XYZ file of C-alpha atoms in Angstrom:
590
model
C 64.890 133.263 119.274
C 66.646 130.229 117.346
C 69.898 128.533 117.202
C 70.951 126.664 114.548
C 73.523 124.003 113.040
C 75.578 124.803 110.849
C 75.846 128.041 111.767
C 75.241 131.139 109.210
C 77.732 130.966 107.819
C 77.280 127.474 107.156
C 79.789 126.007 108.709
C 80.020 122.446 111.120
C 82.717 122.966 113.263
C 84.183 120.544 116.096
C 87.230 121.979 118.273
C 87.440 118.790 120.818
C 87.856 120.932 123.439
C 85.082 119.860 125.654
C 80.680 120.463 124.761
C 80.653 124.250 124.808
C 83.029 125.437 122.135
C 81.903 125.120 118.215
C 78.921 123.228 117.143
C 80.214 119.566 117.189
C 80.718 117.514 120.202
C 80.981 114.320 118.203
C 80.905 112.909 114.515
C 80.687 108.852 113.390
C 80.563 108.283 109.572
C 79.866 111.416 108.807
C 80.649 113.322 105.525
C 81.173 117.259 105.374
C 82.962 117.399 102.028
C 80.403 115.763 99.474
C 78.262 118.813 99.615
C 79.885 121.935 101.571
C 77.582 123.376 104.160
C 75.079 119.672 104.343
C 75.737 116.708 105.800
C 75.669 113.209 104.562
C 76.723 109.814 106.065
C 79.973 109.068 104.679
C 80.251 105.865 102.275
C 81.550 102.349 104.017
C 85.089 101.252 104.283
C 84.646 97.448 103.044
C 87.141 94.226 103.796
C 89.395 93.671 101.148
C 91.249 90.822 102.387
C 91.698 89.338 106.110
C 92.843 87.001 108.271
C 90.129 84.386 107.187
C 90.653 84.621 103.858
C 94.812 83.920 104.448
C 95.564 83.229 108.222
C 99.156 84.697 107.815
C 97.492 88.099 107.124
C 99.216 90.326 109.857
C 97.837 93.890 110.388
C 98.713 96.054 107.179
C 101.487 98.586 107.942
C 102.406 99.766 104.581
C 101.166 100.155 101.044
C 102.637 100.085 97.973
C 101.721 100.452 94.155
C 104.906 99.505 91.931
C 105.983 97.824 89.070
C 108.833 96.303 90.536
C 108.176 92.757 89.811
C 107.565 93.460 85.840
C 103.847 93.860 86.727
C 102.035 97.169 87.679
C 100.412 96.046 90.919
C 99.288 97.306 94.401
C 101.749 95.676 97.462
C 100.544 95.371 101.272
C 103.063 94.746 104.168
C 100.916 92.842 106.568
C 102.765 91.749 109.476
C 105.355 88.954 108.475
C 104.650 88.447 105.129
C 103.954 90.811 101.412
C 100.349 90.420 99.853
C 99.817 91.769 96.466
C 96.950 92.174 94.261
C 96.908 91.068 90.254
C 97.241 94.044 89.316
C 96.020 98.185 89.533
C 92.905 97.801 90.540
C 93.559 98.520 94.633
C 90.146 97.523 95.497
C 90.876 93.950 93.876
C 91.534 90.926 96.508
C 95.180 90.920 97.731
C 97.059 87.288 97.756
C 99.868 86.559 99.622
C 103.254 87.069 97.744
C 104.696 83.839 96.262
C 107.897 85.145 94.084
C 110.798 83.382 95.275
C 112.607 84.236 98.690
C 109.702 86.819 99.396
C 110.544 87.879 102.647
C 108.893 86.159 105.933
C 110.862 87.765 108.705
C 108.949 90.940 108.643
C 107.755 92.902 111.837
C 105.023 95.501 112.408
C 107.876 97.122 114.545
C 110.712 97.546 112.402
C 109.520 96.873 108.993
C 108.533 99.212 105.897
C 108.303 99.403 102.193
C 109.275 102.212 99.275
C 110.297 102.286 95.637
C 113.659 103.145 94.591
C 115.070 103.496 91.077
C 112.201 100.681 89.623
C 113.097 98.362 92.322
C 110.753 97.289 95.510
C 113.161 97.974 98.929
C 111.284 95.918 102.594
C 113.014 96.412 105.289
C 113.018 93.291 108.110
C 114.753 93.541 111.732
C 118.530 93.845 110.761
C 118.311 93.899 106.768
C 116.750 95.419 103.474
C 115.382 92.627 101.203
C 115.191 94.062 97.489
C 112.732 92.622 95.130
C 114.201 93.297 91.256
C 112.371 91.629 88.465
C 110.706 87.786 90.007
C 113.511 87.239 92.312
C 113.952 89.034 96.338
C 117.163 88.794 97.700
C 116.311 89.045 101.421
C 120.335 89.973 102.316
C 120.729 92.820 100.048
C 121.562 95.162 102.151
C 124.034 93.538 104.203
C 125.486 90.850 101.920
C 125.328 93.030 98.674
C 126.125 96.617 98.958
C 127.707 96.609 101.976
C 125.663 98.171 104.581
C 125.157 97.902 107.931
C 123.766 95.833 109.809
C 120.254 97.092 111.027
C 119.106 97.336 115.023
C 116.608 94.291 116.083
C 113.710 95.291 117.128
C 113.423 98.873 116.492
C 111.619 100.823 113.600
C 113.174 100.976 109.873
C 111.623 103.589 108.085
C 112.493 103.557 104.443
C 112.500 106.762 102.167
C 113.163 107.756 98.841
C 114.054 111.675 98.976
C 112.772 114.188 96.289
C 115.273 116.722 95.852
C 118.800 113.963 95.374
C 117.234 110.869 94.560
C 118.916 108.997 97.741
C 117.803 105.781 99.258
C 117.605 106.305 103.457
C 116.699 104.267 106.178
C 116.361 104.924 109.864
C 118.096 102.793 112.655
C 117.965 104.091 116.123
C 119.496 107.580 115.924
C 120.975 107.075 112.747
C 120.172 107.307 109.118
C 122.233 105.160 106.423
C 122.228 106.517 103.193
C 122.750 105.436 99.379
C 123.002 107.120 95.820
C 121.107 106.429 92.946
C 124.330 104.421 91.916
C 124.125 102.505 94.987
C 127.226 103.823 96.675
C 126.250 103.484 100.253
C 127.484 105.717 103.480
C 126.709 104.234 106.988
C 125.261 106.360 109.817
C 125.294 109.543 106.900
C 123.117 111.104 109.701
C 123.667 110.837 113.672
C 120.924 112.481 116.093
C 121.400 112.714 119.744
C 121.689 109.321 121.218
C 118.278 109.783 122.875
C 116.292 109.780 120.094
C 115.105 106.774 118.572
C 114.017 107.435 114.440
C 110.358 106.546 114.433
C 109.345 108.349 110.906
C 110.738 110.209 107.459
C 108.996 112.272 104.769
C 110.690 114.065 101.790
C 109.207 117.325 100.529
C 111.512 119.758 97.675
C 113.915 121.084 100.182
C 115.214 118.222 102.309
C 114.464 115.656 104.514
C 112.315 115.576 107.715
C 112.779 113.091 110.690
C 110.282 112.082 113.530
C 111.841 110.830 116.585
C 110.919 110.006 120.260
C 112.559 110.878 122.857
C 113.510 107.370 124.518
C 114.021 108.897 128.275
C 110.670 110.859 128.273
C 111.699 114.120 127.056
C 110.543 116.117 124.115
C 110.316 114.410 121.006
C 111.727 116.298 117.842
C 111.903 116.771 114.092
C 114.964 117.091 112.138
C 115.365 118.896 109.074
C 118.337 117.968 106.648
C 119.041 119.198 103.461
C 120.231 116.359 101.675
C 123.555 118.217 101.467
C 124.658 119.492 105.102
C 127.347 117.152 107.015
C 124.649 116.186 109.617
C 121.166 117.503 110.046
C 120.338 121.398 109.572
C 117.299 122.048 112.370
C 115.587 120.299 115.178
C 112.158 121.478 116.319
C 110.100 120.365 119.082
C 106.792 118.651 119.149
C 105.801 119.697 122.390
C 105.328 115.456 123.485
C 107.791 112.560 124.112
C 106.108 111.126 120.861
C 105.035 112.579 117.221
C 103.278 109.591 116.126
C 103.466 110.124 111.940
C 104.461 112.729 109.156
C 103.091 114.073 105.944
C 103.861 116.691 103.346
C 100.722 118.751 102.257
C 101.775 121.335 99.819
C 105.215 121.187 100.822
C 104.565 121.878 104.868
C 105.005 119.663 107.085
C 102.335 118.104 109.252
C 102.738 115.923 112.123
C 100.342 114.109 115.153
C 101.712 113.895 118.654
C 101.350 111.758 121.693
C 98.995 114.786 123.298
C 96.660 114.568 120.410
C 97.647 117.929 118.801
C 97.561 117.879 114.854
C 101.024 120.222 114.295
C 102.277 122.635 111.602
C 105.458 123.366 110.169
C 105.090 127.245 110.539
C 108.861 128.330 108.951
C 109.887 129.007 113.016
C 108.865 125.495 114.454
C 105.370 123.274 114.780
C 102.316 124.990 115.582
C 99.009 123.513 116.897
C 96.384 123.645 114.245
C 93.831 121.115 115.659
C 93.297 118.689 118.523
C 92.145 115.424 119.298
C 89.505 114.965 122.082
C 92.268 113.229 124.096
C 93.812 116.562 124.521
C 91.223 118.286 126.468
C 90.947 115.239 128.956
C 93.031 116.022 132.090
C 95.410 113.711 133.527
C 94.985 110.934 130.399
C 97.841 109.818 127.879
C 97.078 108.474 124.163
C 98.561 105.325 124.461
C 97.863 101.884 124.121
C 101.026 101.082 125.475
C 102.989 100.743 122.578
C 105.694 102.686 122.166
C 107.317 101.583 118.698
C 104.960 98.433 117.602
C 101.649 99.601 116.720
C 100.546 102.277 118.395
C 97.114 104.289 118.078
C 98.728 106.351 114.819
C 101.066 104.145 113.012
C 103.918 105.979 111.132
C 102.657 105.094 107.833
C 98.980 106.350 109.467
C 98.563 109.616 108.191
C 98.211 110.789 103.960
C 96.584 113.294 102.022
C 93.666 112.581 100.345
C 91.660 114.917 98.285
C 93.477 117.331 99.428
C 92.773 116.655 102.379
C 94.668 115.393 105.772
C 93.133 111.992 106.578
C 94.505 110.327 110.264
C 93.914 106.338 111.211
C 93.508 106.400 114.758
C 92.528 103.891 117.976
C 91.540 105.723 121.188
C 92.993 103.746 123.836
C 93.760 106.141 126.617
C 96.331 105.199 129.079
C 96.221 102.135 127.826
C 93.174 101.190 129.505
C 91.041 98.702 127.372
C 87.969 99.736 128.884
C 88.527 103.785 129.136
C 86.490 105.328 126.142
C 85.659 108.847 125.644
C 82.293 108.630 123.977
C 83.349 111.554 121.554
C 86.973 110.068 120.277
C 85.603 107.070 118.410
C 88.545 105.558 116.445
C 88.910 104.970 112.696
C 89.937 107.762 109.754
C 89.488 111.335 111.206
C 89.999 114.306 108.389
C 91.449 117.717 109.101
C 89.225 120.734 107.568
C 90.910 124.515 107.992
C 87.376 125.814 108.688
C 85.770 122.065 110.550
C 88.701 121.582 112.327
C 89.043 117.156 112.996
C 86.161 115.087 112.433
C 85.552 111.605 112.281
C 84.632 110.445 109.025
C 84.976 106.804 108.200
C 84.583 103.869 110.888
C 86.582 100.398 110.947
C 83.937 98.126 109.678
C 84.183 94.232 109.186
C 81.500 94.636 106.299
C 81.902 92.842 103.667
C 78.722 92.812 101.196
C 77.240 91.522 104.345
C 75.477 93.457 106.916
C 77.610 92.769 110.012
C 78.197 96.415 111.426
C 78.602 100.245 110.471
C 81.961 100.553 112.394
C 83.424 99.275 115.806
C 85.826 100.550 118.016
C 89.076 99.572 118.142
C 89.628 99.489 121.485
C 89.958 96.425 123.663
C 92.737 94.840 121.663
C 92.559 96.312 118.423
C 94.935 98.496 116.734
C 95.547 100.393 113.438
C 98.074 100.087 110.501
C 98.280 102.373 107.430
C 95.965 104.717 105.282
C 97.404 105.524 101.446
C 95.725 107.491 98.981
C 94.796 105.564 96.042
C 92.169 107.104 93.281
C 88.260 108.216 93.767
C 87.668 105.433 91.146
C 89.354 102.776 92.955
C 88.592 102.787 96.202
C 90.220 105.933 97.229
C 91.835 104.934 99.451
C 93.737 101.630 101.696
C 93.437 101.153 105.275
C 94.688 98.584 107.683
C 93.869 97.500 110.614
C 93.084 94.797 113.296
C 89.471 95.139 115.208
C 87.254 92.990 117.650
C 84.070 90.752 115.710
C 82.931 90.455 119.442
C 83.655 92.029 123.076
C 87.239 91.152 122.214
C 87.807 87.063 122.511
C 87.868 87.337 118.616
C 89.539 89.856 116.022
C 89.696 90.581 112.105
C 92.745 91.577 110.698
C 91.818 93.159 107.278
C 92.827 95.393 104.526
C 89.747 97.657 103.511
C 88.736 99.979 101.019
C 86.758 102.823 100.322
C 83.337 101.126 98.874
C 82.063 103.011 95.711
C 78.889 101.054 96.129
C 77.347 104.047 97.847
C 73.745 102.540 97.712
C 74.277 100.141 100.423
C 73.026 100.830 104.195
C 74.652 103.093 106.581
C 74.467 104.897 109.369
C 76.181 107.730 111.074
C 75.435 110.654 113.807
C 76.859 113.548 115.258
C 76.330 115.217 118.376
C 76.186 119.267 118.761
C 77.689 121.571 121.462
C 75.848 122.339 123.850
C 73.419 125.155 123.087
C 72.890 127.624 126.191
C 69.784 129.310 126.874
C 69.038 133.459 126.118
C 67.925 133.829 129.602
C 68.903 132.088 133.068
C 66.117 128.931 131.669
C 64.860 128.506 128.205
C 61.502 126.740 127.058
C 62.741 124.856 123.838
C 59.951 125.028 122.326
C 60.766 123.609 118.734
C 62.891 121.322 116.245
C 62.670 122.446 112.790
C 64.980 120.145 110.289
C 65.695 121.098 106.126
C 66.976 118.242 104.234
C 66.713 116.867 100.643
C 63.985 114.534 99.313
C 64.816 111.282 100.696
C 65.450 109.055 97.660
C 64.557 106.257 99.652
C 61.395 105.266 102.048
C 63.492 103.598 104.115
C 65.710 106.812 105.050
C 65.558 108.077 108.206
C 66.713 111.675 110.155
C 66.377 110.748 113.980
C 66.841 113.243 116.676
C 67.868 112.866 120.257
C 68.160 115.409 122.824
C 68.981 116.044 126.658
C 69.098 119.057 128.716
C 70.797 117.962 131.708
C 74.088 116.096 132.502
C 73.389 112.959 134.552
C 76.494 112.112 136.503
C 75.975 108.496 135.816
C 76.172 108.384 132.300
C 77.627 107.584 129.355
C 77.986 104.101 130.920
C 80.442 101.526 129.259
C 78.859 98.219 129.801
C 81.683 95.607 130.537
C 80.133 93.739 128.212
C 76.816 92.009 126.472
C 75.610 88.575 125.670
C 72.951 88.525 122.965
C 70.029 86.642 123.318
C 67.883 87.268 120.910
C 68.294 90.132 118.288
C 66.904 92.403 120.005
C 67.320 91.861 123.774
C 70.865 91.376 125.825
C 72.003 90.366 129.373
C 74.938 91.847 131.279
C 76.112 91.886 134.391
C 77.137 95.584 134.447
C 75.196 97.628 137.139
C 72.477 99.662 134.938
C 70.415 100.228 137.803
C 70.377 103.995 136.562
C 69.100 102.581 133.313
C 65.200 103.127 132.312
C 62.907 102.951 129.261
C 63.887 105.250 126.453
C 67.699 105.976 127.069
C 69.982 105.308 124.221
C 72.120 102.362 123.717
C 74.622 102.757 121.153
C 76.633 99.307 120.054
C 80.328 99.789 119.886
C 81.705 96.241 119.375
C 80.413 93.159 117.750
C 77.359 92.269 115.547
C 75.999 95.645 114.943
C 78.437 97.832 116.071
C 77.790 101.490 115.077
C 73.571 100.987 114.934
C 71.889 103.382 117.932
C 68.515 102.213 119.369
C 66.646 102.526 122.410
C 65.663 101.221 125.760
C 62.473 99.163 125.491
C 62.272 97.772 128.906
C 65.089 96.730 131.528
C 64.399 93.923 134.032
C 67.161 92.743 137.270
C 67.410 89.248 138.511
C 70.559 88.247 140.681
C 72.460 91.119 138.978
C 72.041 89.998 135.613
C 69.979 92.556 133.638
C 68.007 91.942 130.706
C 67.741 94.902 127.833
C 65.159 94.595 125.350
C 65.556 97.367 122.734
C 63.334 99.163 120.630
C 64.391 97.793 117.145
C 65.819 94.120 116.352
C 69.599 94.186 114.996
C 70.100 92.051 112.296
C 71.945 88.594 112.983
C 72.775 89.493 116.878
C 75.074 86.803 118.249
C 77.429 85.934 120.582
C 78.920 89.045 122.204
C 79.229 93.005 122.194
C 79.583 96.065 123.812
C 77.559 99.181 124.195
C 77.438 102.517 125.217
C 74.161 103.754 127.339
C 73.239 107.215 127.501
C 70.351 109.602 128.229
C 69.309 111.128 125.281
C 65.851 111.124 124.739
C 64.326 110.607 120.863
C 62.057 113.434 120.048
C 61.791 113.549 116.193
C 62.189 111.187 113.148
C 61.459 111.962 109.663
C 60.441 109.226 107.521
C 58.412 110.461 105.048
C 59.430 111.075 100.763
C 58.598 113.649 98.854
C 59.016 116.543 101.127
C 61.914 118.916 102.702
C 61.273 120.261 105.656
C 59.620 119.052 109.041
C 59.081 120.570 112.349
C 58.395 118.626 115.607
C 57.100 119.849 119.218
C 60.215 119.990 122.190
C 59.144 122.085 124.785
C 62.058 121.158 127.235
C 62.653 123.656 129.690
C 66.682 124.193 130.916
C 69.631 126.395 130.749
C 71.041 124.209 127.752
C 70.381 121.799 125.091
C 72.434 119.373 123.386
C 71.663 117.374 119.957
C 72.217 114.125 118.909
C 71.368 113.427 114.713
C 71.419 110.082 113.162
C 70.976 109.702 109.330
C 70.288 106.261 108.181
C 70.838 105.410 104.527
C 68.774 103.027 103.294
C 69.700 100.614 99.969
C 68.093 100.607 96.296
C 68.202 103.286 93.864
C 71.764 104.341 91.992
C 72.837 107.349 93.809
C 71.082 106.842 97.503
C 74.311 107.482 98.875
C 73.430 111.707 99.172
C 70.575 110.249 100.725
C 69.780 111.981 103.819
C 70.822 115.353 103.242
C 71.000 117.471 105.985
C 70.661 120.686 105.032
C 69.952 122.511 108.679
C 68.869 121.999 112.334
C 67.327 124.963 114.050
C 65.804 125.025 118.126
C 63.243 128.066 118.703
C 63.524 129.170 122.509
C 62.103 131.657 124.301
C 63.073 132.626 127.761
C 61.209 130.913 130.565
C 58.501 132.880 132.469
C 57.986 132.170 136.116
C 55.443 133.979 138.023
């Protein structure tokens, strides 16, 4: 007998409902789309522009391409102040916006950006500065046209609607309103006083509106028109929270506070998807912001390639040191068939080898993701992540890097593969893959066929001493030669090794590891589990290797790395994964 992954039909598929369901338990970097029915890694989001580069550069909440200031250029809203790049080229460095009175009073809480009739609109904590020409005028809302004054404190989402052509913006449980002739009408729109606006989309029919529910109840989305007196429909979201929106050919889609990826079904929102969060009892997906910057920002969802693309952190109950060891954050992507995978990791690389993505957590938090082009970059993310265990962050706008002969590294994990019979000898590993283009590529595979109680364990943190060994004073007494550690935060975060030797003196423990990791500093954080290596292919030239298992147990779960080595134009399909497949034959006892 044999099992295999992807399945025959040749599909991946990860529900995140626990280690039995589907073939995925896990995915980091890893690309499903390239070639339907392999596996590659997936290329490396790269640092634009950070904090280093321009101290003032606040995490990037909104993104912008508009030729509002006579020049066609890409805009970034990055905490208190506008950064802009020269012009269309997305992937080109951002500097901070000099035109006179550019806005400075700008919050990750209540502030946005859109386009409206050729002009650039930002909205600050009580007013809508409009950029027209080389000129803002950081009052126009209040001191020009008339309108409003805005709620401190609270979000602002701007919109531009499709079907009139009218200019909204959200304040509390209202929505102001003005023409293309800049007539304005205040409070146009008034929800139930318990709902606070959080985000708006526009799609051919009307107008749909995210809110929270500010005493704990279910959040909703409102449906208007454009033409109705007040709002048309309200549907539930089945969470206090619906984090972001999107329109995907013309449907709704929205994320909620459960971790349940929602569809606009004609009736109300249906679950299409899940988060891991969701299956873990008695947790919340928060990082304990409400309205601020919470693990999806409102501007933290878009379509590219057709395809639903999510920026998440995985704080759970805002615990800076809870991590689910399959709901690693960065850009997940929804697939009809897949269901949500991860697919590209926060990364402070820069043309420098510093990690292959880090985990939010512990601090961090997310921003935006816009769609740009495939020859550009694709797309824009923001977001704010630890360099270290946490004492020091990078605040950074990144890019899709179409540089896909550089090094990188991802994994997944299967399901967990019962036996045929009450035990199983798995006897076998057979992998299919493409000729490595590389000699440096590597296919590594893990296993384990029992679940230790007293792992994964989240180390509390690491102090590198050399670049391959690290002390901590985290109890790995359970620890021994061989398990995995996988590096989550700081200098080679994303990069699995091994367990070379352990050693204990007055509760400090020493790790040395089986492979050195470039430039290891300062301080990290890792993840230890049990999987045991079994099989690595290193060799060009061929397509197919088998390696000896002969595990005996009632189940078997996977773990595959592919490694991408640098050099030759096009290494980025290199490894291809083209199958996995475990022989087993029930256990005789006698």
């Amino acid at each position: 007998m044999a099992f295999q992954i992807p399945n025959r039909e040749k599909l991946f598929i990860q529900t995140n409902r626990g280690d039995f369901l589907g073939n995925l338990f896990t995915t980091f970097n890893m690309d499903f789309d390239s070639q339907l029915g392999k596996v590659r890694v997936s290329p490396r989001l790269r640092v634009n522009t950070d904090n280093v580069d321009d101290a003032q550069l606040g995490v990037p909440t909104a993104f912008l391409r508009t030729s509002a200031s006579g020049t066609d250029q890409w805009w970034a809203l990055c905490g208190t102040v506008l950064f802009k790049t020269s012009g269309t080229d997305p992937s080109a460095t951002f500097t901070q916006d000099a035109l006179g009175s550019s806005p400075t009073t700008m919050t990750t809480t209540s502030s946005d950006l859109i386009e409206f009739n050729g002009k650039m609109y930002a909205s600050l904590p009580t007013d809508i500065a409009e950029l027209d020409s080389t000129t803002w005028d950081v009052d126009w809302w209040t001191n020009v046209i008339g309108g409003t004054a805005l709620t401190t404190a609270i979000p602002h989402p701007l919109l531009a609607t499709i079907k009139t052509n009218t200019f909204l913006v959200g304040n509390g449980n209202l929505v102001h309103a003005m023409n293309k002739n800049e007539n304005v009408s205040n409070s146009r729109l008034i929800l139930p006083s318990v709902y606070q606006i959080i985000w708006m989309i526009a799609s051919r029919d009307g107008v749909w509106i995210g809110a929270r529910h500010t005493e704990g109840g279910e959040g909703q989305i409102f449906f208007w028109d454009e033409v109705a007196e007040n709002y048309n429909r309200q549907y539930g979201v089945k969470h206090a929270r619906c984090f972001a929106g999107i329109i995907k050919d013309g449907i709704p889609w929205t994320v909620n506070g459960a971790g349940q990826l929602l569809q606009y079904n004609g009736v109300g929102f249906e679950e299409r998807a899940v988060f891991p969060v969701f299956s873990q009892s008695g947790s919340e997906w928060t990082n304990g912001q409400e309205i601020n910057l919470p693990v999806v920002h409102r501007n933290g969802m878009s379509v590219v390639d057709e395809k639903i693309h999510i920026l998440i952190d995985t704080t759970i109950n805002n615990d800076l040191d809870f991590i689910m060891e399959n709901f690693p954050p960065g850009v997940w992507i929804f697939d009809n068939d897949r269901g949500l995978t991860q697919k590209y990791a926060i990364s402070r690389y820069d043309g420098t080898e510093n990690d292959y993505g880090t985990w939010t957590n512990n601090g961090g938090s997310v921003g935006a993701i816009y769609s740009t082009n495939a020859q550009q970059g694709l797309l824009l993310v923001g977001a704010k992540f630890p360099t270290d265990d946490g004492s020091t962050f990078l605040t950074a706008i990144l890019f899709k890097d179409e540089n896909d002969s550089i090094v990188k590294r991802g994994h997944f994990t299967t399901a967990v593969f019962e036996s045929s019979a009450f035990e199983d000898v798995f006897q076998d590993i057979l992998l299919s893959f493409k000729r490595f283009r590389s000699s440096g590529d590597r296919i590594i595979v893990k296993y384990r066929a029992i679940k230790n109680p007293d792992f994964p364990i989240i180390t509390a943190g690491i102090t590198w001493t050399d670049t391959d060994t690290f002390t901590t004073t985290k109890n790995l007494s359970n620890v021994t030669a061989g398990d995995e550690v996988y590096i989550i935060r700081g200098t080679g975060a994303g990069t699995l090794v091994h367990v070379l030797s352990i050693s204990e003196a007055a509760g400090t423990y020493t790790v040395n590891l089986d492979e050195t990791i470039a430039n290891a500093t300062g301080t990290g954080r890792v993840i230890i589990d049990d999987f045991t290596k079994c099989a690595t292919v290193s060799t060009q030239g061929i397509e197919r290797q088998g390696f000896d298992l002969d595990v005996v147990g009632t189940w078997i779960q996977l773990k595959v790395e592919l490694r991408s080595a640098s050099g030759s134009v096009g290494a980025g399909d290199s490894p291809e994964l083209e199958k996995v497949v475990v022989t087993n034959v029930p256990e005789i006892t006698t």
